[in-house]
PDB file of C-alpha atoms and ligand atoms in Angstrom:
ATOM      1  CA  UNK A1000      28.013-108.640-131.947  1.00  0.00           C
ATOM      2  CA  UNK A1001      28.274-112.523-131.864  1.00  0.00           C
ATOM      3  CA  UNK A1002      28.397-112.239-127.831  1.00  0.00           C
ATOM      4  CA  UNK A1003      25.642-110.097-127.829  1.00  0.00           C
ATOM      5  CA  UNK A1004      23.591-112.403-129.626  1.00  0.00           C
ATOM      6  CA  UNK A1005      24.744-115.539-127.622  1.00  0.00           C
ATOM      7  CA  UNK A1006      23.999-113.351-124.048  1.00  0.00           C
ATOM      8  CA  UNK A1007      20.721-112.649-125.701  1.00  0.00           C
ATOM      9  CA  UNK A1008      19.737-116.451-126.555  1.00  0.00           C
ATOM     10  CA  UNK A1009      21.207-117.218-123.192  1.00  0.00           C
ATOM     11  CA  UNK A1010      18.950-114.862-121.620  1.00  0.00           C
ATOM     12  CA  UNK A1011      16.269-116.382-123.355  1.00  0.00           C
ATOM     13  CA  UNK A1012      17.154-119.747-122.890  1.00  0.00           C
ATOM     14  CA  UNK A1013      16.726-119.537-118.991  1.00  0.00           C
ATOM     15  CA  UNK A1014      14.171-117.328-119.106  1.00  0.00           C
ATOM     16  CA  UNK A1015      12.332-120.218-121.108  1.00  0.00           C
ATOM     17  CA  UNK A1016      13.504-122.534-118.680  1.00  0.00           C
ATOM     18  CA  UNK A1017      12.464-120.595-115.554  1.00  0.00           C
ATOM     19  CA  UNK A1018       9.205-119.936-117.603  1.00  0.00           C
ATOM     20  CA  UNK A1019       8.427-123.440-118.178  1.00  0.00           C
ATOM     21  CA  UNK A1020       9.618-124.295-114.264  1.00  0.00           C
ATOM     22  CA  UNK A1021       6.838-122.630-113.246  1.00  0.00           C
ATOM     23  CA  UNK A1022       4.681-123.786-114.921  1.00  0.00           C
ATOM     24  CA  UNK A1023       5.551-127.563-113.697  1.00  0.00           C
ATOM     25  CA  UNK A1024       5.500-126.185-110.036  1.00  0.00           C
ATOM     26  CA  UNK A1025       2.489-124.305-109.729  1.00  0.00           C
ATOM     27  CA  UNK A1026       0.349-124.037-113.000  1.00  0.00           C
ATOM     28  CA  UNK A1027       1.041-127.398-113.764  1.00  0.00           C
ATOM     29  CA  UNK A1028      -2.092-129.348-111.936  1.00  0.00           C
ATOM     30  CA  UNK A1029      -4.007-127.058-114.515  1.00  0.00           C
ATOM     31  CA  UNK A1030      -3.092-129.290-117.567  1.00  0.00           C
ATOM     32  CA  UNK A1031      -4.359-132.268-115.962  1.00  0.00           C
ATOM     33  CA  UNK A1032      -7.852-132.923-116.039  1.00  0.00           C
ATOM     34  CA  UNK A1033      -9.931-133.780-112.640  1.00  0.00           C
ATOM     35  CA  UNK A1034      -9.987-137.275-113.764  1.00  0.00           C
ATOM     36  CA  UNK A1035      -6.449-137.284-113.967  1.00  0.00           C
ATOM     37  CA  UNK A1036      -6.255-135.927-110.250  1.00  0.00           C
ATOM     38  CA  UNK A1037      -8.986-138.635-109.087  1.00  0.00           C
ATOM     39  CA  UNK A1038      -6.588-141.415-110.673  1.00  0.00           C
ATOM     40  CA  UNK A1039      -3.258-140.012-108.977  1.00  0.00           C
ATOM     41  CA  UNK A1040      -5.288-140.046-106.108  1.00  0.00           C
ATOM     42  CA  UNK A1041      -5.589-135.973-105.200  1.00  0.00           C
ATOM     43  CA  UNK A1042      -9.034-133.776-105.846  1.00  0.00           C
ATOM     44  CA  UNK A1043      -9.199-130.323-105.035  1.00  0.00           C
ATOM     45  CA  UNK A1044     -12.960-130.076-104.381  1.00  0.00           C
ATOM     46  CA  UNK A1045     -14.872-126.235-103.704  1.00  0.00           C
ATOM     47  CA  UNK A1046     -17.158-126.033-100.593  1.00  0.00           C
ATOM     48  CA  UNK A1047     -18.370-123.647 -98.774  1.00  0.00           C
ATOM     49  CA  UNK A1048     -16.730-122.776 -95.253  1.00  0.00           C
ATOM     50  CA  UNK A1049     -19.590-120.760 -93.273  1.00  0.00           C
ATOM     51  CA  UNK A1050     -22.531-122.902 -93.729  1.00  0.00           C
ATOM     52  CA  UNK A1051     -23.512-124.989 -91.026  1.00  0.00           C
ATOM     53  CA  UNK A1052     -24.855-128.246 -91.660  1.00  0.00           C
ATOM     54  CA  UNK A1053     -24.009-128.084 -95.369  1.00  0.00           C
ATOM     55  CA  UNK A1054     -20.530-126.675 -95.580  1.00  0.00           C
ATOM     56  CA  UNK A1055     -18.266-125.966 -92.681  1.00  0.00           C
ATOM     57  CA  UNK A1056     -14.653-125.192 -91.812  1.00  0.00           C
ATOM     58  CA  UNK A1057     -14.976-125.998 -88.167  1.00  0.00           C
ATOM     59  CA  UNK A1058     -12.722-124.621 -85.601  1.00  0.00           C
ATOM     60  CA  UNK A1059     -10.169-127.734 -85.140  1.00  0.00           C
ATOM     61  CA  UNK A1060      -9.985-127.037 -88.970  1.00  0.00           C
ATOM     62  CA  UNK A1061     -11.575-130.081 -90.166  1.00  0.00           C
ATOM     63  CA  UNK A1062     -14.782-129.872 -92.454  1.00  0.00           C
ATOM     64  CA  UNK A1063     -18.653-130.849 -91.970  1.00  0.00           C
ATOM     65  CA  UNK A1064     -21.914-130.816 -93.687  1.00  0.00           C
ATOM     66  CA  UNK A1065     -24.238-132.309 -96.283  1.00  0.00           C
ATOM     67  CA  UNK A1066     -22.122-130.944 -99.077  1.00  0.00           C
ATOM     68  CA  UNK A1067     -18.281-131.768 -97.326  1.00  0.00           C
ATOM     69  CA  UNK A1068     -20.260-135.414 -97.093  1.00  0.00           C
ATOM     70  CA  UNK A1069     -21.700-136.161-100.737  1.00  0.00           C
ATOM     71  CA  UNK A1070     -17.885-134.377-102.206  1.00  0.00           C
ATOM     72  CA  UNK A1071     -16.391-137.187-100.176  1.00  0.00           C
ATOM     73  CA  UNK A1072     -18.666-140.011-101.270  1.00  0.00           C
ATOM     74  CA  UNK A1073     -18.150-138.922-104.983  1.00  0.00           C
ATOM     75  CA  UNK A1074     -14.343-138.647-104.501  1.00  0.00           C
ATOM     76  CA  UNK A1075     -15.101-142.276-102.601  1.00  0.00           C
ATOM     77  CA  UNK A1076     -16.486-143.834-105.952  1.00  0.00           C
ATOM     78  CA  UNK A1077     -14.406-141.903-108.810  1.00  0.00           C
ATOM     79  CA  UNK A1078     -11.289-143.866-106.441  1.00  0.00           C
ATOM     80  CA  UNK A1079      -9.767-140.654-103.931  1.00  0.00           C
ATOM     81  CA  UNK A1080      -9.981-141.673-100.068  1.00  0.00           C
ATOM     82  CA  UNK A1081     -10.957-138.699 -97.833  1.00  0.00           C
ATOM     83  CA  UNK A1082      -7.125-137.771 -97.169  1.00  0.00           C
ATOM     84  CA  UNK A1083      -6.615-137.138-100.536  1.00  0.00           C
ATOM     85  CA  UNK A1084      -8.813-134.559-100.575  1.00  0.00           C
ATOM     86  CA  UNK A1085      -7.761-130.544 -99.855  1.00  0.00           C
ATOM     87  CA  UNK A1086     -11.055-128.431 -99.735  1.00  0.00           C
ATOM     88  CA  UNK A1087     -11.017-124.711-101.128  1.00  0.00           C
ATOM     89  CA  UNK A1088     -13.531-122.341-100.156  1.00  0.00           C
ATOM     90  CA  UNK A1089     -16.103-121.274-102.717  1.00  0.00           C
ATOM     91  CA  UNK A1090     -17.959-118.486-102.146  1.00  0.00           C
ATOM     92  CA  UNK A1091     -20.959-118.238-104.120  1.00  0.00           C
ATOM     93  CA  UNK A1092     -19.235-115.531-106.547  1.00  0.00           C
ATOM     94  CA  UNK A1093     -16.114-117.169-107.353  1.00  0.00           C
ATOM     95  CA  UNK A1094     -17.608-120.382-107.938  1.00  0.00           C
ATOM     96  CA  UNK A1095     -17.610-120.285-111.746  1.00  0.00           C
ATOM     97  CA  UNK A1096     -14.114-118.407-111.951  1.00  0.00           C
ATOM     98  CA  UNK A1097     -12.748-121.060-109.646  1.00  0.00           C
ATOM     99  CA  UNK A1098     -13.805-124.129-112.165  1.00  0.00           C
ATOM    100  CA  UNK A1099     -12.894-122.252-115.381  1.00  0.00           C
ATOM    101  CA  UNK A1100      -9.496-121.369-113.707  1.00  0.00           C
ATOM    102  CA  UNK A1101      -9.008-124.842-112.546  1.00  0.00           C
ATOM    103  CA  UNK A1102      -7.899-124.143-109.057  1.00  0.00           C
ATOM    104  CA  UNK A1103     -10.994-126.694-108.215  1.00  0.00           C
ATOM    105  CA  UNK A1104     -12.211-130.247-109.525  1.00  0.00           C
ATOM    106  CA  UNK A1105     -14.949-129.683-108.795  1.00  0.00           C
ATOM    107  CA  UNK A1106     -17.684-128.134-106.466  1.00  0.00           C
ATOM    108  CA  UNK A1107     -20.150-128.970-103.810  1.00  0.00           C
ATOM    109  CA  UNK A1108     -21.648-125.530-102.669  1.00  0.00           C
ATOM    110  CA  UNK A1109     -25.236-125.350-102.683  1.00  0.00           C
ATOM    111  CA  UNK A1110     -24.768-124.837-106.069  1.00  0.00           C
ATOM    112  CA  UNK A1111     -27.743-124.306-108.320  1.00  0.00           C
ATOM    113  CA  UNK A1112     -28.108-125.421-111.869  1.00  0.00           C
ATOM    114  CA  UNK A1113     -28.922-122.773-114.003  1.00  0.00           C
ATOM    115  CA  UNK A1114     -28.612-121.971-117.903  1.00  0.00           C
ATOM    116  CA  UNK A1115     -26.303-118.727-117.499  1.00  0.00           C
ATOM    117  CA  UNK A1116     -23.689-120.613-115.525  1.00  0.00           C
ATOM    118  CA  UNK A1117     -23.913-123.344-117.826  1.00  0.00           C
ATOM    119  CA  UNK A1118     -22.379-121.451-120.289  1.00  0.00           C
ATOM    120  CA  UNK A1119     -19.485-121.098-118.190  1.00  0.00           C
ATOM    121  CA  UNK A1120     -19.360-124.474-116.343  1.00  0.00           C
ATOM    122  CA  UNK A1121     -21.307-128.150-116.580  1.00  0.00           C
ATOM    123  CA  UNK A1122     -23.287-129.742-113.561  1.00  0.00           C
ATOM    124  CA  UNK A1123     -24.018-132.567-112.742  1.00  0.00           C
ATOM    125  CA  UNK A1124     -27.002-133.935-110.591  1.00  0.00           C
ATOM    126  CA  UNK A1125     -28.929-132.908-109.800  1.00  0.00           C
ATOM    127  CA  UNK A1126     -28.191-134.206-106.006  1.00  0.00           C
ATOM    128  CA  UNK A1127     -30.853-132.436-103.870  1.00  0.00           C
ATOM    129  CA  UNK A1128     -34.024-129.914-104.624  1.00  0.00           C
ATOM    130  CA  UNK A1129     -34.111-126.757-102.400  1.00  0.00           C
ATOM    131  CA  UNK A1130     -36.205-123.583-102.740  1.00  0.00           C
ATOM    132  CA  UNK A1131     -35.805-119.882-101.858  1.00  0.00           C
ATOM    133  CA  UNK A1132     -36.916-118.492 -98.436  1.00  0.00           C
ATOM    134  CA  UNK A1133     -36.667-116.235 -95.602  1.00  0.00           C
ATOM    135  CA  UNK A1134     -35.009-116.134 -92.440  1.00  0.00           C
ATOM    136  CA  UNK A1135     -36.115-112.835 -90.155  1.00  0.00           C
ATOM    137  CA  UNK A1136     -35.296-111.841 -86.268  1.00  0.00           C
ATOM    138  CA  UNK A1137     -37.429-114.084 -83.609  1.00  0.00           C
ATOM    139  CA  UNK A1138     -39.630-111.000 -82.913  1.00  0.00           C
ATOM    140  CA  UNK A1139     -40.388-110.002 -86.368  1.00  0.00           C
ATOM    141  CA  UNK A1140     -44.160-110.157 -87.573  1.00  0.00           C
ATOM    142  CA  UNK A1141     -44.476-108.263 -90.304  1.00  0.00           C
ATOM    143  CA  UNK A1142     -42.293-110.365 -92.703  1.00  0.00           C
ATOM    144  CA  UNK A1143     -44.169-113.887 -93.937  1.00  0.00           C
ATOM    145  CA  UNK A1144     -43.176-114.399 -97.469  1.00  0.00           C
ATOM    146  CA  UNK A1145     -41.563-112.591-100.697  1.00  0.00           C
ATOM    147  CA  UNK A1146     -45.211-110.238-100.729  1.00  0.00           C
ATOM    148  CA  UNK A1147     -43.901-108.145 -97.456  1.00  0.00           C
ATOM    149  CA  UNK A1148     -40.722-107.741 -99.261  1.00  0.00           C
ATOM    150  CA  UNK A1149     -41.458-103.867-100.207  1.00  0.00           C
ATOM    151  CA  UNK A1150     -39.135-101.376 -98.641  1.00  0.00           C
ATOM    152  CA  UNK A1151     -37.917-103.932 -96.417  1.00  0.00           C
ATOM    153  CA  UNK A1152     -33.527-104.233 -96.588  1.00  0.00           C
ATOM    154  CA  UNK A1153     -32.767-107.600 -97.582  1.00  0.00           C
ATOM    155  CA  UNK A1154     -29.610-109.747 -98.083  1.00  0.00           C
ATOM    156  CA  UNK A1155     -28.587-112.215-100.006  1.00  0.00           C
ATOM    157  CA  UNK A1156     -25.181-112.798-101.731  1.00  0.00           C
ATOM    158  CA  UNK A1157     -23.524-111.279-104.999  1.00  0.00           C
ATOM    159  CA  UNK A1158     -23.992-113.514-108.125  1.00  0.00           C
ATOM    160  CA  UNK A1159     -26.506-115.966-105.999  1.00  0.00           C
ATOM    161  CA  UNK A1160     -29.533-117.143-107.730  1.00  0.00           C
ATOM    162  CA  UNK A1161     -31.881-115.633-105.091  1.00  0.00           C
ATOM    163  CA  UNK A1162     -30.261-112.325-105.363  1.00  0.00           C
ATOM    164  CA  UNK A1163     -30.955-112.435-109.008  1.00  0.00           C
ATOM    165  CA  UNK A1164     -34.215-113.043-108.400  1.00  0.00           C
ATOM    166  CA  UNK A1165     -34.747-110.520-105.865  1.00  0.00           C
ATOM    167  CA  UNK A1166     -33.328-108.235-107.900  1.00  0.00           C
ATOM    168  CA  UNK A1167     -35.621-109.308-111.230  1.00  0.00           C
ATOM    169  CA  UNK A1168     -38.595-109.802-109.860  1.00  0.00           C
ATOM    170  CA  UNK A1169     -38.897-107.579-106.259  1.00  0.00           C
ATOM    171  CA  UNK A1170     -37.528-104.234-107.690  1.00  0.00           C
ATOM    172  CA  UNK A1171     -39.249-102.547-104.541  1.00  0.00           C
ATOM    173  CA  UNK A1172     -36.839-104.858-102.171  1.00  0.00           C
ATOM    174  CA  UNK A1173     -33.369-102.683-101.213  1.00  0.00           C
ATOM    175  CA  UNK A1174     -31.104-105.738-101.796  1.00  0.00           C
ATOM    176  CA  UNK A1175     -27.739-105.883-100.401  1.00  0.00           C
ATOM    177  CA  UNK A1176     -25.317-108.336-101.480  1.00  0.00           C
ATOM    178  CA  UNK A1177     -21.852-109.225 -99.591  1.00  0.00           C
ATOM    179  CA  UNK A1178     -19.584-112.318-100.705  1.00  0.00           C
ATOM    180  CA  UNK A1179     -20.747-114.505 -98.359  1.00  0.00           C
ATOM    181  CA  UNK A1180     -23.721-115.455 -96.186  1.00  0.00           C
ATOM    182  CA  UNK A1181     -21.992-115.120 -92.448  1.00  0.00           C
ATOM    183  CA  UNK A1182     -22.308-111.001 -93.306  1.00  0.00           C
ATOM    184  CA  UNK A1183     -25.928-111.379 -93.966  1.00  0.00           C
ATOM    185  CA  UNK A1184     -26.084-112.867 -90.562  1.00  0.00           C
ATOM    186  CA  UNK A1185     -24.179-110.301 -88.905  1.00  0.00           C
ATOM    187  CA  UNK A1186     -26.096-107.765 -90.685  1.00  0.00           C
ATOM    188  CA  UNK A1187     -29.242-109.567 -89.388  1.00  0.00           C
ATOM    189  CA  UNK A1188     -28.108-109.449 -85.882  1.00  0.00           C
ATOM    190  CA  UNK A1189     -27.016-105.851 -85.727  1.00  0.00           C
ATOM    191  CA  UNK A1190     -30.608-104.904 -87.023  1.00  0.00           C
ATOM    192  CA  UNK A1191     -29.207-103.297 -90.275  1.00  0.00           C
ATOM    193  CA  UNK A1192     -30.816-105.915 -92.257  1.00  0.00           C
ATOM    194  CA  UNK A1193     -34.851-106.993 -92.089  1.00  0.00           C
ATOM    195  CA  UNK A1194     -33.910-110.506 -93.749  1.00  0.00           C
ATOM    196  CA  UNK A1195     -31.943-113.055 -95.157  1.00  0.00           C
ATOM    197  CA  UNK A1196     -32.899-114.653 -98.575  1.00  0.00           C
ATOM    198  CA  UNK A1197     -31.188-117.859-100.034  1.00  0.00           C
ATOM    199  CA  UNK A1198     -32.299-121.550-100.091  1.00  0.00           C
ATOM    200  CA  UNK A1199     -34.731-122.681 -97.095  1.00  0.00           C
ATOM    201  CA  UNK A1200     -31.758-125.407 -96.405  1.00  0.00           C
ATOM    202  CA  UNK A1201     -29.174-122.904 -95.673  1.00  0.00           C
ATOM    203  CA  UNK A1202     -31.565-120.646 -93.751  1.00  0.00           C
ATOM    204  CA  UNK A1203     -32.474-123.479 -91.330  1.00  0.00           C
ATOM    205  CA  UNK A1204     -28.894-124.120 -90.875  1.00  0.00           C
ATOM    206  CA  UNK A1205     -28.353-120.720 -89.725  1.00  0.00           C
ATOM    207  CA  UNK A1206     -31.789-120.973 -87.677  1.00  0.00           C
ATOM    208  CA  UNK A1207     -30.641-124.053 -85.786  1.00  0.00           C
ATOM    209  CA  UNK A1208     -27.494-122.557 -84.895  1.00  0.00           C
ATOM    210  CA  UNK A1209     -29.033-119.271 -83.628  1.00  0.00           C
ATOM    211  CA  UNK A1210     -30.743-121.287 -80.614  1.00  0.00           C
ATOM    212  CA  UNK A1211     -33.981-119.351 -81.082  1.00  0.00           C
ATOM    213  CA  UNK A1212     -32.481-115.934 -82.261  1.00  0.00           C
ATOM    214  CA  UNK A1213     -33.796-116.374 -86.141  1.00  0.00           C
ATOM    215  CA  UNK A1214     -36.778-118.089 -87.530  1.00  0.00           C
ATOM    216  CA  UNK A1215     -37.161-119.439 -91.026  1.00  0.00           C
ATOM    217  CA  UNK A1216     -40.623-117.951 -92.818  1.00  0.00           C
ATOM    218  CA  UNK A1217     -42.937-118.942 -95.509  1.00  0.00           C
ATOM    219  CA  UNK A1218     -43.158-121.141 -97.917  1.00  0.00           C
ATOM    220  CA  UNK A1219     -39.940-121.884-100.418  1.00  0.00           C
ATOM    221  CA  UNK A1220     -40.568-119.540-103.595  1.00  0.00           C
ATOM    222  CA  UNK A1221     -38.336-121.177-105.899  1.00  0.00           C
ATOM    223  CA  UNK A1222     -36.597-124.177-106.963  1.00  0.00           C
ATOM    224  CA  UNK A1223     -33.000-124.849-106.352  1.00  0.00           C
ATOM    225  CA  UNK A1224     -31.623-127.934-107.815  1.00  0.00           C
ATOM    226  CA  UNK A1225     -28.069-128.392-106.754  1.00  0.00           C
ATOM    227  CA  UNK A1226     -25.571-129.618-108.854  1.00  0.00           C
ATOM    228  CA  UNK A1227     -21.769-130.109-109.244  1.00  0.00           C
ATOM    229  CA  UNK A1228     -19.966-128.150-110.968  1.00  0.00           C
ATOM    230  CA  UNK A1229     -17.365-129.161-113.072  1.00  0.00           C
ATOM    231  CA  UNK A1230     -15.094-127.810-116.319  1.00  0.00           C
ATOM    232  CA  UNK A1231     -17.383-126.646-118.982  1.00  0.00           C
ATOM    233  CA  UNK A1232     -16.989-129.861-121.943  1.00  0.00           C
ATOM    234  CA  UNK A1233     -15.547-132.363-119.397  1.00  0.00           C
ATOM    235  CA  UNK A1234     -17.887-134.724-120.682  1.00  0.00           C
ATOM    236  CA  UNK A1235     -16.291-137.762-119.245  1.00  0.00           C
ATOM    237  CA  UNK A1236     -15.912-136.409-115.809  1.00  0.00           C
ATOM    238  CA  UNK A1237     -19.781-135.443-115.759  1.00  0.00           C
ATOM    239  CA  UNK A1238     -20.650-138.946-116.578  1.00  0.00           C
ATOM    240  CA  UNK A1239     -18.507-140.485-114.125  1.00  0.00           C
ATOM    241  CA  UNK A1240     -20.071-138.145-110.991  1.00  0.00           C
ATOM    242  CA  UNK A1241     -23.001-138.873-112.331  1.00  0.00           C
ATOM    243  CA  UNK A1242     -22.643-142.376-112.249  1.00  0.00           C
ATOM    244  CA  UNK A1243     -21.779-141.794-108.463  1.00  0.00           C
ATOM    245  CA  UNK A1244     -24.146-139.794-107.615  1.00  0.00           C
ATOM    246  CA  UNK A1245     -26.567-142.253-108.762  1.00  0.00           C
ATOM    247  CA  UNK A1246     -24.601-144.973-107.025  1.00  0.00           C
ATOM    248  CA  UNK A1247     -24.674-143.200-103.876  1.00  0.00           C
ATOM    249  CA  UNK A1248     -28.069-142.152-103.766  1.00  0.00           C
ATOM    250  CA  UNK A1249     -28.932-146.335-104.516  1.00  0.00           C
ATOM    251  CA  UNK A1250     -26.715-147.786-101.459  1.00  0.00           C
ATOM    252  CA  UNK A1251     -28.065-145.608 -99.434  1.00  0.00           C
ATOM    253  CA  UNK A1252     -25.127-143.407 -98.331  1.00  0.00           C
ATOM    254  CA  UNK A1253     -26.658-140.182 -99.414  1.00  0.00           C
ATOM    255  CA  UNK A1254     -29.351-140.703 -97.038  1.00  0.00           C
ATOM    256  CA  UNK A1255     -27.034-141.172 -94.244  1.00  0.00           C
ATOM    257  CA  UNK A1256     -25.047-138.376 -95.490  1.00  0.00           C
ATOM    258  CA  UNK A1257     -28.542-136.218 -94.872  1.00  0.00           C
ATOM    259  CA  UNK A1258     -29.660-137.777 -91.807  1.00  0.00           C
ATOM    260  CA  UNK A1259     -26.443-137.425 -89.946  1.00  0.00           C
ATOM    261  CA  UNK A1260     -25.838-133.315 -91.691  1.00  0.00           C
ATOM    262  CA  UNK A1261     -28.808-131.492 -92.312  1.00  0.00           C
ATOM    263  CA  UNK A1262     -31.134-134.052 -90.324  1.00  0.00           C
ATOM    264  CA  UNK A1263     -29.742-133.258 -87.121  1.00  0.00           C
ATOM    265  CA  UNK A1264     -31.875-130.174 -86.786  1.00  0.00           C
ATOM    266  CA  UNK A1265     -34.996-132.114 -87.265  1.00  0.00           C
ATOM    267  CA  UNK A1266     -34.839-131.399 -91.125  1.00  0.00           C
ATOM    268  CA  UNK A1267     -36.755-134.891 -92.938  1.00  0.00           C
ATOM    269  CA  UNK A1268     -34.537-136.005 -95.550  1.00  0.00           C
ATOM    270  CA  UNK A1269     -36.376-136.050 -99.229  1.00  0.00           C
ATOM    271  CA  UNK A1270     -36.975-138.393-102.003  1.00  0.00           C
ATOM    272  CA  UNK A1271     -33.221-137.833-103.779  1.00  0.00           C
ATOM    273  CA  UNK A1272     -33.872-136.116-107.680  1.00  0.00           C
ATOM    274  CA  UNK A1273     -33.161-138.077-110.606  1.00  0.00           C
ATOM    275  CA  UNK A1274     -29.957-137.119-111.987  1.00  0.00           C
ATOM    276  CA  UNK A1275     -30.196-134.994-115.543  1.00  0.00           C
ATOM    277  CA  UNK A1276     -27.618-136.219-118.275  1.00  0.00           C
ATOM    278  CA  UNK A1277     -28.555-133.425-120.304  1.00  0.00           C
TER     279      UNK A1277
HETATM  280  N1  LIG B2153     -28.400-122.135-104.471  1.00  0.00           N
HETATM  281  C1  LIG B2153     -28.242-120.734-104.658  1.00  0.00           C
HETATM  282  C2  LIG B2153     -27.106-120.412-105.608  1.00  0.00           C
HETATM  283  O1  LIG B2153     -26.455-121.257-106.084  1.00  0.00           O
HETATM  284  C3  LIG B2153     -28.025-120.013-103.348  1.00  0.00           C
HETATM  285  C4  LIG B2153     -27.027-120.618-102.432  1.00  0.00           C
HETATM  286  C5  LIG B2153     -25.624-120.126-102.638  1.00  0.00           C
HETATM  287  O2  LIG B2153     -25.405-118.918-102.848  1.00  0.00           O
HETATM  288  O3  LIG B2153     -24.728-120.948-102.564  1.00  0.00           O
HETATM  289  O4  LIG B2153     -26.865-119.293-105.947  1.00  0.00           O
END
């Protein structure tokens, strides 16, 4: 009886310890909070990987775009030097899971502020203004904005703010919706899709790449302001990338950021938003 008992406690003992190992080996980044991270000098930070001029795993594995460059300059001010930083693809599903989950710090991911992820997550920014468009085959004339949408097969991607609004608003549009924008593209090229929809930004990304293949129409049709997302009540964290997003945008590094990303292409850089402390 008495050994039984004492085997049992042993058992529990290391299973407690083995438990609470694990926790310190793996799990244990999750009790720390991103400021935390910034001061030891280590930010995870969510991107995305397939969007060229914005967010980009390039071949040789490093990382370029608009987005890789204003998560740098933020990680720059809050005190984390570009080698401390490990980037973690974020598609544009995942993003919210990935914040609440802690397996990020935060994200920079064409990321758009909106009042049903901010129940899940905060933002803040915003950092740039973009706006829903189009992006069709070179030869296609009969698509010039969201009105020739009817019957035509659109993509966009799952949980994206311009698939919800395709869905909501063009119920005559078939939608499809992979993960991530480079099937869109592929579905573009193989014919099986009439057009891509997401932010104008993105889509002339794509479009520059495609040397001539795609063409970017009509006017933008909504308003994307991008933020970055961060743990939902991390009030002190918002502030502080806040205060550097407001600090880069003044010394002029977010313009550089643009010019030498996104402004490549030919794509004018804009008047930077006023960030919202909400
Ligand atoms: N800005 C939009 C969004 O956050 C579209 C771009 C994206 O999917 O990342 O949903």
């Amino acid at each position: 009886m008495r050994i039984n008992r004492a085997l049992r406690l042993g058992i529990g003992v290391t299973a407690l310890a083995v438990a609470a190992a694990t926790t310190a080996g793996c799990g244990g980044s999750s009790n720390k909070s991103a400021l935390d991270h910034a001061k030891d000098g280590k930010l995870t930070i969510g991107i995305k990987f397939d969007q060229p001029g914005l967010g980009l795993r390039n071949k040789d594995g490093s990382y370029s775009g608009f987005d890789v460059e204003i998560a740098k300059l933020v990680a720059g001010k809050l005190g984390v030097k570009p080698e401390g930083i490990t980037f973690k693809e974020s598609p544009s599903p995942q993003r919210e899971t990935l914040i609440e989950n802690g397996q990020v710090d935060y994200i920079v991911a064409t990321y758009s502020i909106s009042d049903s992820r901010k129940q899940k997550v905060d933002f803040a920014g915003p950092y740039y203004v973009a706006g829903q468009s189009l992006l069709v085959r070179k030869d296609n004339t009969s698509i010039n904005g969201p009105e020739d949408l009817k019957g035509k097969k659109v993509c966009s991607v799952k949980g994206s703010t311009p698939a919800q609004n395709i869905e909501k608003n063009f119920p005559d549009t078939q939608l499809q919706a992979p993960d991530t924008y480079s099937l869109c593209l592929e579905g573009l090229k193989a014919g099986s899709y009439d057009a891509i929809t997401t932010d104008d930004i993105i889509l002339a990304g794509y479009a520059a790449q495609s040397a001539g293949s795609y063409k970017v129409v009509g006017k933008p049709f909504t308003t994307e302001n991008y933020g970055i997302g961060l743990k939902k009540g991390d009030k002190e964290f918002r502030n502080k990338v806040n205060d550097a997003i407001e600090a880069i945008i003044a010394d002029g590094s977010w313009k550089k950021a643009f010019d030498d990303t996104v402004g490549v292409s030919g794509y004018q850089a804009p008047t930077p938003p006023k960030v919202d402390r909400y």
